[in-house]
Structures are given as structure tokens and as C-alpha cells.
């Protein structure tokens, strides 16, 4: 595979799953100490990567869950934030300015803070009540953050008696790092073809629903926009039919991320519509990825993980074909603002 | 003013505010009958127009509030939805397919449904437990829906003892219809200039935060994309710095909506950044609109109303200058999907 280090990938994704026991212990302790609600407070992409776990809890658990952008939480506050709150702050660098500020803000309100970072010697890792560190970089952080937040959500539901299959799901997840390498390998050729196909495309509509909405949002904003400077319109498949559809015409690229959860039918509705008006519909379906030994229940929870792992391959080819390194930025961490 | 009927506008916006007593009675009755949570379940633009009220409640009230796209709620369900739920379904036409389906779904779960529509003889108005009807059309529905949902949110907080100034705010709102006409009149010339300036612009980044995020999202998706077929990237001001900023360069249009609530500083951060790299930053600040007799507290709640009323003027000029009627659609309600 192009520019891919299998051992490093296995180490990072196994590292995420190895945090399971610690995450469950932290969640159990928070509940024992009287936690009454949970906040996911991540900036930009890190925040997006929490959305599938947040949505799982918001629709399947009676535990109150809030999603806030750090900058907005600090600016506006929330009546729900207090000594009985658990706040999850993800940040790969451990230094994201708005998130560091949110850490201080949440602690000053008496909340218990869990941070998920890539580096131990950072303000977010050092300032947390419960710090979980798993080194990753931009090419590996999606799966790592999706998995950590999923495990945290499942642990919360298991501890509260809302599910009983935490152990089975986590056992499946332990198979994943190796299987994700197989997914990448099986997708490599298609990834290169797709990268070639879109390398000169100036604009994409990218959509998903359920847990795949997060990956559509993330891939559009944090990869195509941020790392490739390509105009992208991430739009939820439910919203697509209430505005953005009018932009679809013959030459417009529409990318759909289809998963194995409740959002599937919504994405299929876009898939049925788009090819009637554009010849540039690209459908990516997680059901195409074989995961021997992983049950349907676990599969239904990891659609964004599978899409992230496959599309990292697209990114790897895009940067070469477009001669535009994924690490090049005009502004981010280059100029102050 | 171009293509504007003052009497019709006054009738429609006064109609929205005249629903206040009925909305408060309905909310009070739901609470008396044991309501334990509230859902906002609107499709596309109608759903977006509920966001400021939803966010007000989610950050300022301890009453649990959920926001769900109708199609996704029906596909996936929610453990929170049941006989103790109040579900607000807005739909101007009263016929939006996904919303009609959601109405049936929510009622089958025993929820109490409040609908906000423009027409009484429609499935949504007729199927509701509490139906509120205020005729409006695309050029007037934003203010009407923002105001109705704001009143509903304030009524809920007043009934629960979380605020004490419901009457004062509603008294201010009663002044608004006439004042909004003045806002339009004062903005007309600027609106025409701005429409001329952007009439050939192929792409906009449009942003806001706090309550103005809803209007940035709405104006981008439901006006520029849907009604003018112009590519637009609505992005929350907090997210802007985590991806989309990399697309800013000399000729890229960036539109900011600045309001008078907690989101203001986040928008100002974009305003400070963008002009260093593009000469096409356009800032719209609600503080520029005079509203004699309306207090600061009320002003802090109506930023999206003011922006919607001003930007309806931009739309009126855009359709003429671009010779592209706001009512023209390629697909919406023209083809089946």
C-alpha cells in the first residue's frame, strides 16, 4: 500500500482498544461518584469524531448527553454543566487552544474531565481528571477517536444496565486493527482509481446519515477542505433534499457514505436520486468490507471507522496525484488568529 | 422596497406573535399533563429555524430538549420519545412528507404533537394535538418560525420558573413587525448593493455562531443553494478554524452573520482573520439595526430574526439581478424522489 506503515497502524488502533478497561473504570467511577450528565466538547474534527458515540447515547441511553463546541461552551455556558457533569474533551495534539480553555472552564464549574489525546505531556492530558493517551497522527486518529468514544459510550450504557453486550462488542473490536488493514488492502486499488477520478474535481457534495454523517462531515471539512483545499459541501442526507439537491447537475460530484445502521435508508434515497441528474455519483458502502468474526451488532456501530480507514487510502493517493501533501496548510498553526 | 408588500408582511409577522397566548397555554397544559421532554422535529429549513429556540433551551433550561430530523427519527427512533414527550413539528406547507411520517410515528409512541404550519387544511395541522397556523410564504416564514419557536421556548421556561420576564419579552416582540419593516427599509439600499456585488459570485463561505448560526445555515442552504443554485458552504464559526479556513484566498467570498448573543465573539474571530487573506469579506451585524423600545434582553434573542428580515431584501434583489426567480426549482416538488 502507498505510504502506509502496517505495524504503526496496528500499534495505534490496538492502542485505542487497549484503553477499554481504563475507560470503563473511569466511567464506572464517575457514575459511582454521582455523575448525572455527559458532555462531548471537541473542537473541529476531534469534536466531529465524537458524534457517533454522542448520537448513540442520545438515542439509546436515558443518560443526558450534550454536545458543545469548546469555544461556544466557554462563551455561553450551560445550565447543565456542574459538579455532576462528566466532560469528554478529545484533542489529538492535546494543545488545541479552545479545548484547553474549555478544560479550565469545565473544571472551574466542578465537572470531572476525561481527555482523549495523543500526547501525555500536554495541557489537556495533564489537566484532566482522567487522561487517556494514545499516540496517533492525522492518518490514524479517526479510527482511534471513533473507537475510544464508542467504547466510552458502550461502557456507560453497560454500567447503567442499558446494554448487556459490552464484552462481546469489545471482543469484536479487538479483532479490528488487523481487519482494518485488510479493509485498506482490499480497497487500495479502488482508492487509487477514485483519487485519480477526483483529482481535478473542484467541488464535492458529500453526504451520510446516522453514524456515517460524522465521517462525511469530517472527510469533507478536515481532509478535502483543510488538507487538499478542495471546495466541499458536507450535507446530512436528511437535509440534502431540502436545498442542496438543487445544485446537482450533470458534472457535479456527489459522494455518499453508506453504513450499516439506521441511517442507511436515508443515504440510499440520495443514491436513488443523484444518478438521474449527475454521472458523478460515488457510493461507498461499508457492507462491502468483509470482517470475518465480527458480528452484525458490532458492524452496526463501526461504519464510520470502516469509512475512515478506507478513505485514508484515498487521501494517500490524492496527495501524490495532486502533488499536494496532506500536511500543507495555508493558515492552520502557521499564522496566528 | 422592491417586490415587497408591507401590509402582508405586517399581517404575517403579527400573526406569528398573536399565537403567543395559545402557545403558552399549550405548553402549560403539556407540563400539567406530565411532559418530561421536548423534541424539535423539523425537515430541512423548518428544522433549522427551530435551532435558536432549541439551543436556548438546551443551554438555559433544565428541561430535556432533543433535536431530530424527522426522517432520521422515524428510521432510528429514540428512547426518549414516549407518552411524556412533547414534539414540535414545523412545516410551512403542512405537507412535508418526512414530517407527516414523523407525526404518525410520534403519535404512535404516545407523544403530544404541536405543529406549526402555514395552512390549516393539511395533514400536519389536522393531525396535531395542538395546531398553530400562521400563513406565510418563503419570503416571510423565517421570522414567523423563529418567533413562534422562541415564544414557545420562553413560555416553557416561564412556566417552569426558569425565567420571569416572558411578558416583557413578548411585549417587545409585539413591537417587532413594524420595526422589522423599518429594518428592511433601512437595509434596502445596502441589500441592493450587496446583491449586485455577489450576483456573479460562484461560491460563498457563510458563517455564524450562537443564534446566528441557524440563519447562516438557512440562508446558505435554503436560499443561495435551493433558490439561487449558488454553491455555498455554511460553516459554524467555531468549526471555521478547523478546516474551512484553508479555502480562504484572495477572491473567496466570506459572509459573516454577527448577532447580539454569546456567539458574537466567535464570529468576530472570523472577521479578524478573513480580511487578511480575502478582499471579499462581508460582515452583517444585527447591532446596526435600530429597534426603538426593544430592550437588550429581547435583542439578544432575535438576532436571527433581524438577519432573516434584512436578507429577504438581498434575496429580492438577487432574483431580479440574476434573472433567477426565487421560486424556480430543478427538482424540489417537481420530480419525485
Coordinates of C-alpha atoms in Angstrom, one line a residue, chain B residues 19 22-23 26 29 87 89 91 94 103 107 112-134 148 152:
Chain B
X19 CA -50.1 32.9 18.6
X22 CA -52.1 29.9 22.5
X23 CA -48.6 28.6 22.5
X26 CA -50.4 24.6 25.1
X29 CA -51.1 22.2 29.5
X87 CA -42.9 17.0 19.8
X89 CA -43.1 19.8 14.1
X91 CA -43.7 22.8 8.2
X94 CA -48.1 21.4 6.4
X103 CA -46.2 13.0 13.1
X107 CA -48.3 9.9 17.9
X112 CA -48.2 15.0 22.3
X113 CA -47.6 16.8 19.0
X114 CA -47.6 20.6 18.4
X115 CA -47.4 21.6 14.8
X116 CA -46.5 25.0 13.4
X117 CA -47.7 25.3 9.8
X118 CA -49.0 27.8 7.3
X119 CA -52.2 26.0 6.4
X120 CA -55.0 24.6 8.4
X121 CA -56.3 22.0 6.0
X122 CA -53.1 19.9 5.9
X123 CA -52.1 16.6 7.4
X124 CA -49.8 18.2 9.9
X125 CA -52.3 20.8 11.1
X126 CA -55.1 18.3 11.2
X127 CA -53.1 15.5 12.9
X128 CA -51.7 17.6 15.7
X129 CA -52.8 17.7 19.3
X130 CA -52.1 21.4 19.3
X131 CA -52.1 23.0 15.8
X132 CA -50.8 26.5 15.3
X133 CA -51.4 28.0 11.9
X134 CA -49.9 31.2 10.6
X148 CA -43.1 31.1 17.2
X152 CA -42.7 28.5 22.8

